[in-house]
Amino acid sequence: MADARFNPRRLARPQSLKKPGREALIYDSRTGRFYEKEIAALCRDEFCAIDETTGNPIVLSVDEKEKIFVECMQSYYYDGREVLNDADFDKLKEDLIWEGSPVAILSRDETKFLAAMVRNHTVAARRGEGWP
């Protein structure tokens, strides 16, 4: 009669549980985030900024992308000018939607309200006042 008790030595280790090597992760000290791709490769897939002095791509946080998005919307609706070309704007909006940001799906009125809040915060910061 076979022994029906559980014996952990009989179990084989699954190959899929291997830990990735350290070379698989890249740390960006500016954002404090780890990435699985080189920054240049990541920026081909995501919306990134370009450093004006070095020309290197800069990975942006969701907050930074949201600010750029609101500035683009404000500029388009208030001033009638485009800050980003259509392809870059679409890439930015798609990134925000994938990140789960509610800013990318705001209505026109909500965007105007958010832009006014950002503008008031900027003015208050210049005066040395805190956020209300």
mmCIF file of C-alpha atoms in Angstrom:
data_model
loop_
_atom_site.group_PDB
_atom_site.id
_atom_site.type_symbol
_atom_site.label_atom_id
_atom_site.label_comp_id
_atom_site.label_asym_id
_atom_site.label_seq_id
_atom_site.Cartn_x
_atom_site.Cartn_y
_atom_site.Cartn_z
ATOM 1 C CA MET A 1 0.000 0.000 0.000
ATOM 2 C CA ALA A 2 1.384 3.429 -0.965
ATOM 3 C CA ASP A 3 2.031 6.103 1.614
ATOM 4 C CA ALA A 4 -0.694 8.749 1.131
ATOM 5 C CA ARG A 5 1.003 11.414 3.240
ATOM 6 C CA PHE A 6 2.171 14.661 1.654
ATOM 7 C CA ASN A 7 5.855 14.651 0.835
ATOM 8 C CA PRO A 8 7.211 18.034 -0.342
ATOM 9 C CA ARG A 9 10.325 16.373 -1.812
ATOM 10 C CA ARG A 10 8.182 14.747 -4.486
ATOM 11 C CA LEU A 11 7.138 18.127 -5.903
ATOM 12 C CA ALA A 12 9.174 19.514 -8.768
ATOM 13 C CA ARG A 13 9.997 23.229 -8.760
ATOM 14 C CA PRO A 14 8.166 25.049 -11.547
ATOM 15 C CA GLN A 15 10.511 26.753 -13.995
ATOM 16 C CA SER A 16 8.278 29.809 -14.240
ATOM 17 C CA LEU A 17 9.141 30.938 -10.717
ATOM 18 C CA LYS A 18 12.694 31.870 -11.574
ATOM 19 C CA LYS A 19 13.613 35.360 -10.473
ATOM 20 C CA PRO A 20 14.773 37.705 -13.231
ATOM 21 C CA GLY A 21 18.399 38.737 -13.182
ATOM 22 C CA ARG A 22 19.394 42.122 -11.832
ATOM 23 C CA GLU A 23 20.305 43.273 -15.319
ATOM 24 C CA ALA A 24 16.622 43.010 -16.261
ATOM 25 C CA LEU A 25 15.665 46.074 -14.163
ATOM 26 C CA ILE A 26 16.733 49.648 -14.793
ATOM 27 C CA TYR A 27 16.455 52.318 -12.102
ATOM 28 C CA ASP A 28 15.575 55.911 -12.991
ATOM 29 C CA SER A 29 16.854 58.095 -10.154
ATOM 30 C CA ARG A 30 14.782 61.094 -11.259
ATOM 31 C CA THR A 31 11.443 59.337 -10.862
ATOM 32 C CA GLY A 32 12.559 56.725 -8.329
ATOM 33 C CA ARG A 33 11.068 53.966 -10.469
ATOM 34 C CA PHE A 34 12.353 50.681 -11.882
ATOM 35 C CA TYR A 35 11.839 49.725 -15.530
ATOM 36 C CA GLU A 36 12.238 46.504 -17.467
ATOM 37 C CA LYS A 37 13.396 48.327 -20.618
ATOM 38 C CA GLU A 38 16.046 50.863 -21.465
ATOM 39 C CA ILE A 39 14.726 54.416 -21.140
ATOM 40 C CA ALA A 40 15.053 55.056 -24.895
ATOM 41 C CA ALA A 41 13.050 51.902 -25.692
ATOM 42 C CA LEU A 42 10.464 52.793 -23.068
ATOM 43 C CA CYS A 43 10.019 56.232 -24.610
ATOM 44 C CA ARG A 44 9.221 54.685 -27.991
ATOM 45 C CA ASP A 45 6.172 53.094 -26.342
ATOM 46 C CA GLU A 46 5.221 55.840 -23.849
ATOM 47 C CA PHE A 47 4.941 59.612 -23.917
ATOM 48 C CA CYS A 48 8.225 61.074 -22.648
ATOM 49 C CA ALA A 49 9.752 64.534 -22.521
ATOM 50 C CA ILE A 50 13.082 65.462 -24.080
ATOM 51 C CA ASP A 51 15.753 67.183 -21.985
ATOM 52 C CA GLU A 52 16.486 70.474 -23.765
ATOM 53 C CA THR A 53 20.152 70.558 -22.739
ATOM 54 C CA THR A 54 21.150 66.938 -23.421
ATOM 55 C CA GLY A 55 18.469 65.780 -25.847
ATOM 56 C CA ASN A 56 17.944 62.625 -23.780
ATOM 57 C CA PRO A 57 14.448 61.256 -23.207
ATOM 58 C CA ILE A 58 12.947 61.789 -19.746
ATOM 59 C CA VAL A 59 10.386 59.377 -18.320
ATOM 60 C CA LEU A 60 7.519 61.286 -16.743
ATOM 61 C CA SER A 61 5.408 60.400 -13.734
ATOM 62 C CA VAL A 62 1.626 60.191 -14.041
ATOM 63 C CA ASP A 63 1.328 63.527 -12.220
ATOM 64 C CA GLU A 64 3.652 65.196 -14.717
ATOM 65 C CA LYS A 65 1.750 63.687 -17.641
ATOM 66 C CA GLU A 66 -1.542 64.892 -16.156
ATOM 67 C CA LYS A 67 -0.190 68.442 -15.835
ATOM 68 C CA ILE A 68 0.967 68.417 -19.452
ATOM 69 C CA PHE A 69 -2.403 67.041 -20.564
ATOM 70 C CA VAL A 70 -4.323 69.780 -18.733
ATOM 71 C CA GLU A 71 -1.989 72.456 -20.121
ATOM 72 C CA CYS A 72 -2.553 71.108 -23.637
ATOM 73 C CA MET A 73 -6.321 71.088 -23.197
ATOM 74 C CA GLN A 74 -6.302 74.582 -21.681
ATOM 75 C CA SER A 75 -4.121 75.949 -24.462
ATOM 76 C CA TYR A 76 -6.296 74.379 -27.138
ATOM 77 C CA TYR A 77 -9.666 75.480 -25.722
ATOM 78 C CA TYR A 78 -8.655 78.917 -24.395
ATOM 79 C CA ASP A 79 -5.911 80.102 -26.734
ATOM 80 C CA GLY A 80 -6.711 78.072 -29.844
ATOM 81 C CA ARG A 81 -3.154 76.791 -30.173
ATOM 82 C CA GLU A 82 -1.699 73.298 -30.001
ATOM 83 C CA VAL A 83 1.129 72.618 -27.544
ATOM 84 C CA LEU A 84 1.675 69.072 -28.843
ATOM 85 C CA ASN A 85 1.114 67.662 -32.287
ATOM 86 C CA ASP A 86 -1.804 65.254 -32.677
ATOM 87 C CA ALA A 87 0.344 62.092 -32.522
ATOM 88 C CA ASP A 88 2.065 63.150 -29.284
ATOM 89 C CA PHE A 89 -1.213 64.255 -27.713
ATOM 90 C CA ASP A 90 -2.844 60.924 -28.596
ATOM 91 C CA LYS A 91 0.132 59.061 -27.128
ATOM 92 C CA LEU A 92 -0.083 61.117 -23.935
ATOM 93 C CA LYS A 93 -3.830 60.540 -23.627
ATOM 94 C CA GLU A 94 -3.433 56.798 -24.247
ATOM 95 C CA ASP A 95 -0.723 56.577 -21.556
ATOM 96 C CA LEU A 96 -2.961 58.331 -19.052
ATOM 97 C CA ILE A 97 -5.886 56.053 -19.852
ATOM 98 C CA TRP A 98 -3.683 52.952 -19.410
ATOM 99 C CA GLU A 99 -2.409 54.349 -16.109
ATOM 100 C CA GLY A 100 -6.018 54.726 -14.945
ATOM 101 C CA SER A 101 -5.877 58.509 -14.730
ATOM 102 C CA PRO A 102 -9.301 60.137 -14.598
ATOM 103 C CA VAL A 103 -7.842 63.320 -16.124
ATOM 104 C CA ALA A 104 -7.696 61.792 -19.609
ATOM 105 C CA ILE A 105 -11.462 61.273 -19.720
ATOM 106 C CA LEU A 106 -12.599 64.651 -18.419
ATOM 107 C CA SER A 107 -15.311 66.591 -20.196
ATOM 108 C CA ARG A 108 -14.577 70.032 -21.620
ATOM 109 C CA ASP A 109 -16.143 71.766 -18.584
ATOM 110 C CA GLU A 110 -14.225 69.567 -16.143
ATOM 111 C CA THR A 111 -10.998 70.344 -17.994
ATOM 112 C CA LYS A 112 -11.688 74.087 -17.773
ATOM 113 C CA PHE A 113 -12.362 73.799 -14.044
ATOM 114 C CA LEU A 114 -9.177 71.798 -13.460
ATOM 115 C CA ALA A 115 -7.149 74.312 -15.496
ATOM 116 C CA ALA A 116 -8.552 77.152 -13.377
ATOM 117 C CA MET A 117 -7.592 75.284 -10.198
ATOM 118 C CA VAL A 118 -4.041 74.741 -11.475
ATOM 119 C CA ARG A 119 -3.786 78.410 -12.493
ATOM 120 C CA ASN A 120 -4.978 79.565 -9.052
ATOM 121 C CA HIS A 121 -2.522 77.235 -7.356
ATOM 122 C CA THR A 122 0.319 78.598 -9.495
ATOM 123 C CA VAL A 123 -0.595 82.205 -8.646
ATOM 124 C CA ALA A 124 -0.846 81.347 -4.931
ATOM 125 C CA ALA A 125 2.535 79.620 -5.030
ATOM 126 C CA ARG A 126 4.151 82.697 -6.613
ATOM 127 C CA ARG A 127 2.754 84.815 -3.786
ATOM 128 C CA GLY A 128 4.099 82.356 -1.222
ATOM 129 C CA GLU A 129 0.654 81.209 -0.143
ATOM 130 C CA GLY A 130 -0.139 77.568 0.476
ATOM 131 C CA TRP A 131 -2.741 75.470 -1.262
ATOM 132 C CA PRO A 132 -6.186 76.222 0.207
#
